Coordinates of C-alpha atoms in Angstrom, one line a residue:
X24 CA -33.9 -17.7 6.6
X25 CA -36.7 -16.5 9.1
X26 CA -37.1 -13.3 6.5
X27 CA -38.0 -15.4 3.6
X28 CA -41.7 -16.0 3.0
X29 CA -43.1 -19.5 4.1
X30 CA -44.1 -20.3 0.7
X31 CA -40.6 -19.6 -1.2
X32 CA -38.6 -20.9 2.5
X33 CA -40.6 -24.4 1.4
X34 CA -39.5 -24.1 -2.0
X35 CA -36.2 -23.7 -1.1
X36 CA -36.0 -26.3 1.4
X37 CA -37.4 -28.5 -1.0
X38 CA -35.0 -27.7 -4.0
X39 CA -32.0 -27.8 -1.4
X40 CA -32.4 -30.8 0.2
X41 CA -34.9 -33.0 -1.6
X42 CA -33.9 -31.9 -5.1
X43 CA -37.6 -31.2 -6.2
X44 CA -37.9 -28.8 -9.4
X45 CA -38.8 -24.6 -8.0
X46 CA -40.0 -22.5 -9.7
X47 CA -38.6 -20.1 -11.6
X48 CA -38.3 -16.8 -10.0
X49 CA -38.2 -18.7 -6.8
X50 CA -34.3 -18.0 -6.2
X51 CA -33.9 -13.9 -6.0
X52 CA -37.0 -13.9 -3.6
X53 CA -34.9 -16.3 -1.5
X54 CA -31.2 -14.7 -1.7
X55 CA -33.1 -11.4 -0.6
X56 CA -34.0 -12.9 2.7
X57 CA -30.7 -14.7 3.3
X58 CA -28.7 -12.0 5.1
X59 CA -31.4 -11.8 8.0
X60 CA -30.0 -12.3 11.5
X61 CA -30.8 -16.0 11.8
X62 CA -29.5 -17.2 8.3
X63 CA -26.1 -17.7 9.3
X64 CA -27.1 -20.1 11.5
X65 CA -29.3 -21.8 9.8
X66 CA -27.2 -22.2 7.2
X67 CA -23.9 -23.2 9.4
X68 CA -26.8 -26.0 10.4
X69 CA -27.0 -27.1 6.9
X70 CA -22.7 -27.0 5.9
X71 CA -23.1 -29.4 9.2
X72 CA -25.7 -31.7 7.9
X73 CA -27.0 -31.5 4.2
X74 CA -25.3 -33.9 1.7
X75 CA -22.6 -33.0 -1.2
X76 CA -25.8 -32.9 -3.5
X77 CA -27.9 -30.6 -1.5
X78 CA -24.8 -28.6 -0.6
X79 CA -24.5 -28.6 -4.9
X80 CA -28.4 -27.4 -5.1
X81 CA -27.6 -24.7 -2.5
X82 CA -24.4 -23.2 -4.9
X83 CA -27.4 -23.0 -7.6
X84 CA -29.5 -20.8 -4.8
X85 CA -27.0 -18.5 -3.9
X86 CA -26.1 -18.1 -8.2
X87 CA -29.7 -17.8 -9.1
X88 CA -30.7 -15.5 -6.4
X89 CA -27.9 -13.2 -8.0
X90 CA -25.0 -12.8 -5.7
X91 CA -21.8 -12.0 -6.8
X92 CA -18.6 -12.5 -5.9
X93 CA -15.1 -14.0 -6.8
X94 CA -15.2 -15.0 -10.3
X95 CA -12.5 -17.6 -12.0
X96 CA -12.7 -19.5 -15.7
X97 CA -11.5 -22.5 -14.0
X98 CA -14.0 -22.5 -11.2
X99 CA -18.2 -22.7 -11.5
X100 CA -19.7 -19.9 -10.5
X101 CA -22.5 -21.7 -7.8
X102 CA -19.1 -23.3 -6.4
X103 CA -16.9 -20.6 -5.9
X104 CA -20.0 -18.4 -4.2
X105 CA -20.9 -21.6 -2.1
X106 CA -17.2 -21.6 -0.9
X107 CA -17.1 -17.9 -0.3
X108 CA -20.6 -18.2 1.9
X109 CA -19.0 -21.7 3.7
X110 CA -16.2 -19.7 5.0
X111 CA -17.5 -16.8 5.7
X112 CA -20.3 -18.7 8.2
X113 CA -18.0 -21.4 9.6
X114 CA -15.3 -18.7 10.3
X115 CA -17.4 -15.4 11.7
X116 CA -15.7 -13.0 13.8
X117 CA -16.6 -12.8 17.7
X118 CA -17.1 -16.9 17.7
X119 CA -15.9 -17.0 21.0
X120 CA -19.3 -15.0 22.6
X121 CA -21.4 -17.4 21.3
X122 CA -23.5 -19.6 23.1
X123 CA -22.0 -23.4 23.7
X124 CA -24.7 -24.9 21.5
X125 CA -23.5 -22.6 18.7
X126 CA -19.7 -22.7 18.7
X127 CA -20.8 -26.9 19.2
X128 CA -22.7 -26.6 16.1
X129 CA -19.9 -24.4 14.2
X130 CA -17.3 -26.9 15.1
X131 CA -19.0 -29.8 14.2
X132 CA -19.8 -27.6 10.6
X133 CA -15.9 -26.8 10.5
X134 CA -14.6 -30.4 10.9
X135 CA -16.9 -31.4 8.0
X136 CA -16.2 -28.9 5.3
X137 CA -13.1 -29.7 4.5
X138 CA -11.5 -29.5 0.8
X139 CA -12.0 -33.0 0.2
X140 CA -15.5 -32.5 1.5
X141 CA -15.6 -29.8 -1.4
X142 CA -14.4 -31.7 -4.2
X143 CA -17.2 -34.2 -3.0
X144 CA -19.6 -30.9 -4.4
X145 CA -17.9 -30.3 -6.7
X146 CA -18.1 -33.5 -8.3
X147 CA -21.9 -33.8 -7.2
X148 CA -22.6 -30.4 -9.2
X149 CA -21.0 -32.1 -12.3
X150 CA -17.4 -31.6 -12.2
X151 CA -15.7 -34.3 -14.0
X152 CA -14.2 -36.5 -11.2
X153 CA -10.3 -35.7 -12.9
X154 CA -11.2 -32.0 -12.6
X155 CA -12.4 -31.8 -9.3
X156 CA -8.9 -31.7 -7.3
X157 CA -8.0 -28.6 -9.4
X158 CA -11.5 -27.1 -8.9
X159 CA -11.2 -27.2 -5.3
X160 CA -8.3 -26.2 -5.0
X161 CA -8.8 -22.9 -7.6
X162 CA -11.7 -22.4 -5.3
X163 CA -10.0 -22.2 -2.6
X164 CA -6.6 -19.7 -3.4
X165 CA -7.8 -17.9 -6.3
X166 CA -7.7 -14.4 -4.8
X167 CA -9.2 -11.0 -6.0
X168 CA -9.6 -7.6 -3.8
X169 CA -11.6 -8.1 -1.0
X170 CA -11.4 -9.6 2.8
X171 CA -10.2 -12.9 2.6
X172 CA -9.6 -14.0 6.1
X173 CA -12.6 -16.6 6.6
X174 CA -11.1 -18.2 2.9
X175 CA -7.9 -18.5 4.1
X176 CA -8.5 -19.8 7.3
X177 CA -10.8 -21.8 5.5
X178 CA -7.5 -24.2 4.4
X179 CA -4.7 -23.0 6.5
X180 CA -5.4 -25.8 9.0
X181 CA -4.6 -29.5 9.7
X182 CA -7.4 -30.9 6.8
X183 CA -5.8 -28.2 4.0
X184 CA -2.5 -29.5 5.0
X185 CA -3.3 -33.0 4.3
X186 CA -4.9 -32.3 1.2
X187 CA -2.7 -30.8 -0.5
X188 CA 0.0 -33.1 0.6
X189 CA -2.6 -35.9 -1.1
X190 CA -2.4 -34.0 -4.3
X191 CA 1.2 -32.3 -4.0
X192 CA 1.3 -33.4 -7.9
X193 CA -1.6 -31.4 -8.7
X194 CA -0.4 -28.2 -6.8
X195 CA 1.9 -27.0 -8.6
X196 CA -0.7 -27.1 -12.1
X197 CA -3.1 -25.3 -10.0
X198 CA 0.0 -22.5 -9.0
X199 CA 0.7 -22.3 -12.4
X200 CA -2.6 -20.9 -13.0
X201 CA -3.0 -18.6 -10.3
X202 CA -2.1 -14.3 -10.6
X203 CA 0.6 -13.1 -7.6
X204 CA -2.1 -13.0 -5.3
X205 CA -3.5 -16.3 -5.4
X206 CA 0.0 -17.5 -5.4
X207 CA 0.8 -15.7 -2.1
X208 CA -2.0 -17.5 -0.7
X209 CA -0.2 -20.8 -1.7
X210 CA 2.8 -20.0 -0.2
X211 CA 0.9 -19.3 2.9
X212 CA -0.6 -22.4 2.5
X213 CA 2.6 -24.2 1.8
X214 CA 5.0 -22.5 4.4
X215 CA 3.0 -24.9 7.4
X216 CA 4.4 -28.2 6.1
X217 CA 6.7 -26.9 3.1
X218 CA 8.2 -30.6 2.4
X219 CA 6.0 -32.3 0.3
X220 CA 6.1 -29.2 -1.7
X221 CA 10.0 -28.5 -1.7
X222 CA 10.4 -28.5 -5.4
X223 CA 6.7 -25.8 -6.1
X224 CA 8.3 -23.5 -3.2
X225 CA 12.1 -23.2 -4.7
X226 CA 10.5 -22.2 -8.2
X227 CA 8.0 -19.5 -6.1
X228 CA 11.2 -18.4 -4.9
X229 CA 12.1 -17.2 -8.4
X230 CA 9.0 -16.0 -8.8
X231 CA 8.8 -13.1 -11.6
X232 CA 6.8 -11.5 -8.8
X233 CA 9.2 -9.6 -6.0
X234 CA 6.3 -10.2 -3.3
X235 CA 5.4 -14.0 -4.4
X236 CA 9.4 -14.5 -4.6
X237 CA 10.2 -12.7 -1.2
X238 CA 7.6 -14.7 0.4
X239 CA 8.5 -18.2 -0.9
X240 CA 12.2 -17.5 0.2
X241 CA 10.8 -16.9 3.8
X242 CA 10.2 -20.5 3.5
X243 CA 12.9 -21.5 2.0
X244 CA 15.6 -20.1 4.1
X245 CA 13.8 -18.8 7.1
X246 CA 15.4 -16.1 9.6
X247 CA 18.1 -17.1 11.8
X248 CA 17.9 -14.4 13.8
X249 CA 17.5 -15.0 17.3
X250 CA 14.6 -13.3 19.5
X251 CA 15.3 -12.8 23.0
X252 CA 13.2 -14.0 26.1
X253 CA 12.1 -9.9 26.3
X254 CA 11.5 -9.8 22.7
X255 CA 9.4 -13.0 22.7
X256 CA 7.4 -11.2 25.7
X257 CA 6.7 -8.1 23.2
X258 CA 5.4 -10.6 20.9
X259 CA 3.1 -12.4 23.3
X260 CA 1.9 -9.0 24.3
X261 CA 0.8 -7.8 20.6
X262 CA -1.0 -12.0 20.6
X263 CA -3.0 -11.0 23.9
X264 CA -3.9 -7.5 22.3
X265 CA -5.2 -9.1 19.3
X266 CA -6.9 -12.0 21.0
X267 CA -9.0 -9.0 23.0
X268 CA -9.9 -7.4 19.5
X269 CA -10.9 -10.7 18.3
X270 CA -8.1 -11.2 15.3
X271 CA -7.6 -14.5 14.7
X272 CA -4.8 -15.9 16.1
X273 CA -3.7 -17.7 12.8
X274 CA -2.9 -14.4 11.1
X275 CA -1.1 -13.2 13.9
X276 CA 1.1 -16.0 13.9
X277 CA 1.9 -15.3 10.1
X278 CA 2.4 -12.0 11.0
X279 CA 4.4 -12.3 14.2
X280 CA 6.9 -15.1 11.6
X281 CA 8.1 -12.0 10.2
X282 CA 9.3 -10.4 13.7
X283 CA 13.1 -9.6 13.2
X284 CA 15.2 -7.8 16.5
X285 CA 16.3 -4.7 15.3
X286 CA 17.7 -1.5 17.5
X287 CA 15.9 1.9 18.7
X288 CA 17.9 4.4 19.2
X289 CA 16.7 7.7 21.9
X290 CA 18.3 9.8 24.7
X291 CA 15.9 7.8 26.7
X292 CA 17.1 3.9 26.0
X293 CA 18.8 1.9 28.7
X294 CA 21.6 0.8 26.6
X295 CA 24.6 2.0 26.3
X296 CA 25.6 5.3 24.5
X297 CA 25.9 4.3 20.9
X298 CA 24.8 7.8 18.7
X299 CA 26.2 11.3 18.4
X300 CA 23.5 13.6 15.9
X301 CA 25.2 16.2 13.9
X302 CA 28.7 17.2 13.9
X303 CA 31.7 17.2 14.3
X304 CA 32.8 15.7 10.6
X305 CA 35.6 13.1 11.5
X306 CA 36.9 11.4 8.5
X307 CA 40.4 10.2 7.5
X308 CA 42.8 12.4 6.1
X309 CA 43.0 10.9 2.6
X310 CA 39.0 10.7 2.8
X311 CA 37.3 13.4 0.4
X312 CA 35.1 16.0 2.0
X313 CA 31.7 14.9 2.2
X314 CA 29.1 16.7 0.1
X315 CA 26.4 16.1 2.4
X316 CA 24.8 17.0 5.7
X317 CA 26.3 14.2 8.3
X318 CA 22.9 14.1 10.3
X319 CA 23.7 10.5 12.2
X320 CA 27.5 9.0 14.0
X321 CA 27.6 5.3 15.2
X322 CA 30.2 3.7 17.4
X323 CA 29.7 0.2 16.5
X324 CA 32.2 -1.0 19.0
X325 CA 29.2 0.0 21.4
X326 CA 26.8 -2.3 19.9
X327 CA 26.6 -6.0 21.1
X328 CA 27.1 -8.9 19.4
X329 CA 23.7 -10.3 17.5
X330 CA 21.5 -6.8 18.7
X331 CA 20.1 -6.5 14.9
X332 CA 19.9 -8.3 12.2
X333 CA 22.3 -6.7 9.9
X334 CA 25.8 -7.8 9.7
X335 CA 27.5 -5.1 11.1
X336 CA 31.3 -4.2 11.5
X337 CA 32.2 -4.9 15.3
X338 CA 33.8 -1.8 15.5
X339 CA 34.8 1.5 13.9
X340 CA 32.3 3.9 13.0
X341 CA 29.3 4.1 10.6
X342 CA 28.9 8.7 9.6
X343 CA 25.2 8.4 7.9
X344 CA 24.6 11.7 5.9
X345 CA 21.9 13.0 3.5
X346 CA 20.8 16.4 2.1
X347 CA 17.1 16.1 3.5
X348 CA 15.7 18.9 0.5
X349 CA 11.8 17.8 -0.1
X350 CA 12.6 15.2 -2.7
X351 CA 11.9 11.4 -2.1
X352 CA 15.6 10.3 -3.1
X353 CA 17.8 12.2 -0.9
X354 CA 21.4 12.8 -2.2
X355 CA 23.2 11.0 1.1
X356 CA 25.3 7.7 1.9
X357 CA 27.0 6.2 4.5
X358 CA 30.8 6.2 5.4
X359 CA 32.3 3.8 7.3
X360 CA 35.4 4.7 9.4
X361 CA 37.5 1.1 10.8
X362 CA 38.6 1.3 14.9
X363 CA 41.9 2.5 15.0
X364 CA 42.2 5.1 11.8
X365 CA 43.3 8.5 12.4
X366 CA 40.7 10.8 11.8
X367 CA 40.8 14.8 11.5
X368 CA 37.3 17.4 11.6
X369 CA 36.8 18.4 8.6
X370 CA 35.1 22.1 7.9
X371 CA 32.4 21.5 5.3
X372 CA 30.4 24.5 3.9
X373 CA 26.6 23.1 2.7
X374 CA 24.5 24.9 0.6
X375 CA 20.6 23.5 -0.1
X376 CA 17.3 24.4 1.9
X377 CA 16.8 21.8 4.4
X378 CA 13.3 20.6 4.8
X379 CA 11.4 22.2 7.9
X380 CA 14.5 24.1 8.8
X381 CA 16.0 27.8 7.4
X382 CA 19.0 26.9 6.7
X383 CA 21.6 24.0 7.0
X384 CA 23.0 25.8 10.2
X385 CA 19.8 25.6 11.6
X386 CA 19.5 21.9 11.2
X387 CA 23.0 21.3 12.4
X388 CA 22.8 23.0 15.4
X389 CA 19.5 21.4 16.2
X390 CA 21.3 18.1 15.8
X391 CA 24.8 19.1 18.0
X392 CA 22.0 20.2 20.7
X393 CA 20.4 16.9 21.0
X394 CA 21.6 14.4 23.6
X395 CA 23.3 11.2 22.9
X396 CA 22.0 8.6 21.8
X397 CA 21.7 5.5 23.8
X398 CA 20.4 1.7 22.4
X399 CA 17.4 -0.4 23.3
X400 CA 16.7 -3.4 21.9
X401 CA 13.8 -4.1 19.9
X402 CA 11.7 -6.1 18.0
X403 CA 10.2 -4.8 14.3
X404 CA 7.5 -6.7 12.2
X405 CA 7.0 -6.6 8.9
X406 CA 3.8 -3.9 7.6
X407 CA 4.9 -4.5 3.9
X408 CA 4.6 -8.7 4.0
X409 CA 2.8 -9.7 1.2
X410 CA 0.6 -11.7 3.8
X411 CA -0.5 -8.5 5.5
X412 CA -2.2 -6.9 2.5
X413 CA -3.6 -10.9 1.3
X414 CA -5.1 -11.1 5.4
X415 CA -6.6 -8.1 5.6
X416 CA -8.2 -7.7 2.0
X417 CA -6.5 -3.7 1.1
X418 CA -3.7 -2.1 0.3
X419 CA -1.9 -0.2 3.5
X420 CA -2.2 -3.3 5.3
X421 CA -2.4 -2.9 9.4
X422 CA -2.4 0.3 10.4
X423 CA -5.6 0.6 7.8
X424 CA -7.3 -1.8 9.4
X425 CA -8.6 -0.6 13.0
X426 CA -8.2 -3.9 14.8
X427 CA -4.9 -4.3 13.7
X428 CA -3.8 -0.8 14.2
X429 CA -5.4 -1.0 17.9
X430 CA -3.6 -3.6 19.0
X431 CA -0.3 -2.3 17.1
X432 CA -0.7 1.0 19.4
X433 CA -0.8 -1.4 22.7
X434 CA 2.7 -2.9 22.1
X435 CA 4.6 -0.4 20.2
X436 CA 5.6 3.0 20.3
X437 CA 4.2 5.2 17.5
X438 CA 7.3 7.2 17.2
X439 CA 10.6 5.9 17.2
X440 CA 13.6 8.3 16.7
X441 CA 16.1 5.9 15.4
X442 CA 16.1 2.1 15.0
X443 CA 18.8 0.3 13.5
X444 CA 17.9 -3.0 11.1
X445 CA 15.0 -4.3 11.0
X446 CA 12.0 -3.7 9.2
X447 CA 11.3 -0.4 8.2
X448 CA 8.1 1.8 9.7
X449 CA 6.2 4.1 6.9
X450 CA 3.9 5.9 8.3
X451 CA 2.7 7.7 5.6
X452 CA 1.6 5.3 3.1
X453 CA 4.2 4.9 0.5
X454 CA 4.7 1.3 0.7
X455 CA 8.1 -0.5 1.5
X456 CA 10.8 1.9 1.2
X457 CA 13.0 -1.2 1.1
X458 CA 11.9 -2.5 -1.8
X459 CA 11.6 1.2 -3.0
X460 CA 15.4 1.2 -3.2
X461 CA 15.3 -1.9 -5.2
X462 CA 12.7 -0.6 -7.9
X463 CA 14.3 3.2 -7.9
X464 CA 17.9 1.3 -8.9
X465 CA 18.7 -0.6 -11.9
X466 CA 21.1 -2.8 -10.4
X467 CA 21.7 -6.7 -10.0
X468 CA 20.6 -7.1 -6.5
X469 CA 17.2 -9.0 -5.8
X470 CA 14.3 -6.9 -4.0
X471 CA 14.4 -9.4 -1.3
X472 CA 18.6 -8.7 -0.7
X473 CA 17.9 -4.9 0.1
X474 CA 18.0 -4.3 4.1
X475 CA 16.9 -1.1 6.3
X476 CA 20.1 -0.1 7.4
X477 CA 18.8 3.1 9.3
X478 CA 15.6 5.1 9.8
X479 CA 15.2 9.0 11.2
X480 CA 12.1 10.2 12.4
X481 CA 13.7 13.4 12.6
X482 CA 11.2 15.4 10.9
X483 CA 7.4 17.2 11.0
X484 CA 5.0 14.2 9.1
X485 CA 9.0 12.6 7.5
X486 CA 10.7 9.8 7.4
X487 CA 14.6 9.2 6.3
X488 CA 15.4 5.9 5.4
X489 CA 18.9 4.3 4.7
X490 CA 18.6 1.4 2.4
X491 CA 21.6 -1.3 1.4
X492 CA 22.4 -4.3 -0.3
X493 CA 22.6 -6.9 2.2
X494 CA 25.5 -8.4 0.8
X495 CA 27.2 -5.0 0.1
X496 CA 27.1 -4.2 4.0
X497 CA 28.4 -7.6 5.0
X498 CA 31.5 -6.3 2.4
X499 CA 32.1 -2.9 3.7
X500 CA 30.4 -1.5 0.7
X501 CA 28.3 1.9 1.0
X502 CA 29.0 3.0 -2.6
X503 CA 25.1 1.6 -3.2
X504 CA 23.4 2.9 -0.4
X505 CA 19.8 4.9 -1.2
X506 CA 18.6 7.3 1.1
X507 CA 14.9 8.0 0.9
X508 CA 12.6 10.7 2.2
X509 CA 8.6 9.4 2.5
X510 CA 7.0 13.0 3.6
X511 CA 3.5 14.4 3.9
X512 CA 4.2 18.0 4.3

């Protein structure tokens, strides 16, 4: 507050702390010097010291002195701006630099200011004492566009969990009331002790919202999938990348929940020889002649047990084809040939204008040149999680977000030829091509049963993408397989 003038800094000190009447203008003078270099610390000072009633008085400061911010019907305005300024100085970025005294002083502030602290100011700024559990708690995951980081960190931790295990009867009247994105930040919320909450998670999970119902079921039925000791080493290499770039390490843990091994595919891996691009066209006799380019031929016999998390065939053969024209649904599908069927080539005459190529001869023999493909395994995480665009505050979640992406760019590869399972890379800003497949089809599968089956980086600024039912694969069934194109030409 060192930019404020003496006289309004003693008014303000007086209004805040000893509740003595300012004048009126007093307040915008104030705000305007509040952003100053020491006024986060000074203020951190007072979250650590000043009463519930003083911390009320201080809400009327920051409303008065006309800051804006979140707004909600079922939340005061001086409370939800005091919450917003609480975690945003108790939770700054590059805490760790600070002096000892400081991060002493923050600490001290953090273990104070928790949401039962909050209801305390709530009720002190005259919230009815039965109201102020569902204030706080509006305060606290009501969501609108914006950074929200400090306000989630602000009750994803030990005191938030203990609160709302205190009022797990209230929660779900305070879900009820919340839009998608404040519900997203409940599940969040929920998923670190789900139990006392069982009953509010299995309705999010039929959420009328596909992101709010794919992230309950998360929690629900969590993945079964087993990492590997090397996998778990890629994922502790992405934790000390983000440590160095100073993400916090809770949202890296969210994000790093949604790991799931997957398979990458290149002449380079140092697995065994699992791919053959391009032709020949081996299919059973009694199978019709494909009307599609076959860009992709799997030997599943060649992939071990568990490598993905799809449940593949053990063995026979998977022929992925698609007609890549410049369209975002690609005519294509998937064939599946069992071990031990007699197979014959099959001459097939294609007529379209592939994209980036001259003609489909051109793009064939491109792919028949290419080496075999060998397997690695891999680990993908999830860009499209609802969590990533809550945590970071926009849409295009991590690679928008120069941190993020930074740290990304340590641990992974930015171009990956192939990968099998998984969760699917867009790198051009479409959003989940996943859940694309479930939107573009009118069909009775849930969003959250569609899997990436397959995905081609096999062209300039291009991605293929092989969607399927989950259930449909574990059946043998390709009849509803989507191929999709995401380009930037």
């Amino acid at each position: 507050m060192s930019s404020i003038s003496t006289g309004v800094h003693e008014q303000v000190v007086g209004f805040v702390l000893d509740g003595t009447e300012p004048p009126t203008a007093f307040a915008s003078d104030a705000f305007a010097g509040w952003p100053g270099d020491v006024a986060p610390d000074a203020r951190r000072t007072v979250y650590r010291t000043a009463s519930p009633e003083a911390l009320a008085r201080l809400g009327g400061v920051l409303r008065d002195g006309g800051a804006f911010g979140r707004t909600s019907a079922d939340v005061p305005a001086w409370l939800m701006l005091l919450v917003d300024d609480m975690a945003a100085v108790l939770f700054p970025a590059g805490l760790a630099d600070r002096p000892a005294l400081v991060r002493a002083d923050h600490e001290a502030a953090v273990a104070r200011c928790t949401p039962q602290f909050l209801e305390q100011i709530a009720h002190a700024g005259g919230v009815p004492h039965r109201a102020a559990t569902v204030t706080t708690l509006m305060a606290l995951l009501h969501r609108e566009p914006g950074p929200q980081e400090p306000l989630s960190r602000m009750i994803e931790n030990a005191a938030g969990d203990a609160y709302l295990a205190q009022h797990a009867d209230v929660v779900p009247r305070v879900v009820k009331r919340l839009d998608a994105a404040g519900q997203l930040a409940a599940v969040a919320c929920l998923a670190r002790h789900p139990e006392p909450h069982s009953g509010l998670v299995v309705a999010l999970a039929n959420s009328g919202s596909v992101a709010v119902r794919q992230a309950a079921r998360a929690v629900v039925a969590p993945s079964e999938e087993p990492l590997t000791a090397e996998l778990h080493a890629t994922l502790d290499r992405f934790r000390a990348a983000a440590a160095a770039r100073d993400i916090p390490s809770g949202t890296v843990d969210q994000w790093l929940s949604t790991a799931r091994p997957c398979v990458v595919l290149s002449p380079d891996g140092d697995g065994p020889v699992v791919g053959r691009l391009g032709g020949p066209v081996l299919l059973p006799p009694d199978a019709p002649d494909p009307e599609d380019h076959l860009i992709l031929t799997l030997d599943l016999a060649a992939f071990p047990q568990g490598v993905s998390s799809l449940p593949l065939p053990s063995d026979g053969h998977l022929l992925l084809l698609a007609t890549p024209e410049l369209e975002r649904v690609l005519d294509g599908g998937v064939v599946y040939v069992p071990a031990g069927v007699a197979v014959e080539e099959r001459k097939v005459e294609l007529d379209y204008e592939p994209y980036a190529y001259d003609s489909p001869e051109d793009l064939d023999a491109e792919l028949r040149g290419q080496p075999e493909l060998r397997l690695e395994r891999a680990v993908s995480l999830d860009a499209h999680h609802p969590y990533v665009g809550l945590a970071l505050g926009r849409p295009g979640g991590l690679e928008r977000n120069d941190a993020w992406a930074g740290a990304i760019n340590d641990t992974w590869p930015t171009f990956v030829p192939w990968q099998i399972g998984g969760t699917a890379r867009d790198h051009e800003g479409w959003g989940d091509p996943v859940l694309g497949s479930a939107a573009e089809l009118d069909w009775a599968v849930e969003p959250a049963d569609w899997v990436l089956l397959a995905q081609w980086e096999g062209f300039p600024m291009a991605t293929v993408y092989w969607t399927i039912p989950r259930q449909d694969l574990a059946a043998l069934r390709f009849d509803r397989v989507l191929v999709q194109m995401y380009a930037n030409p």
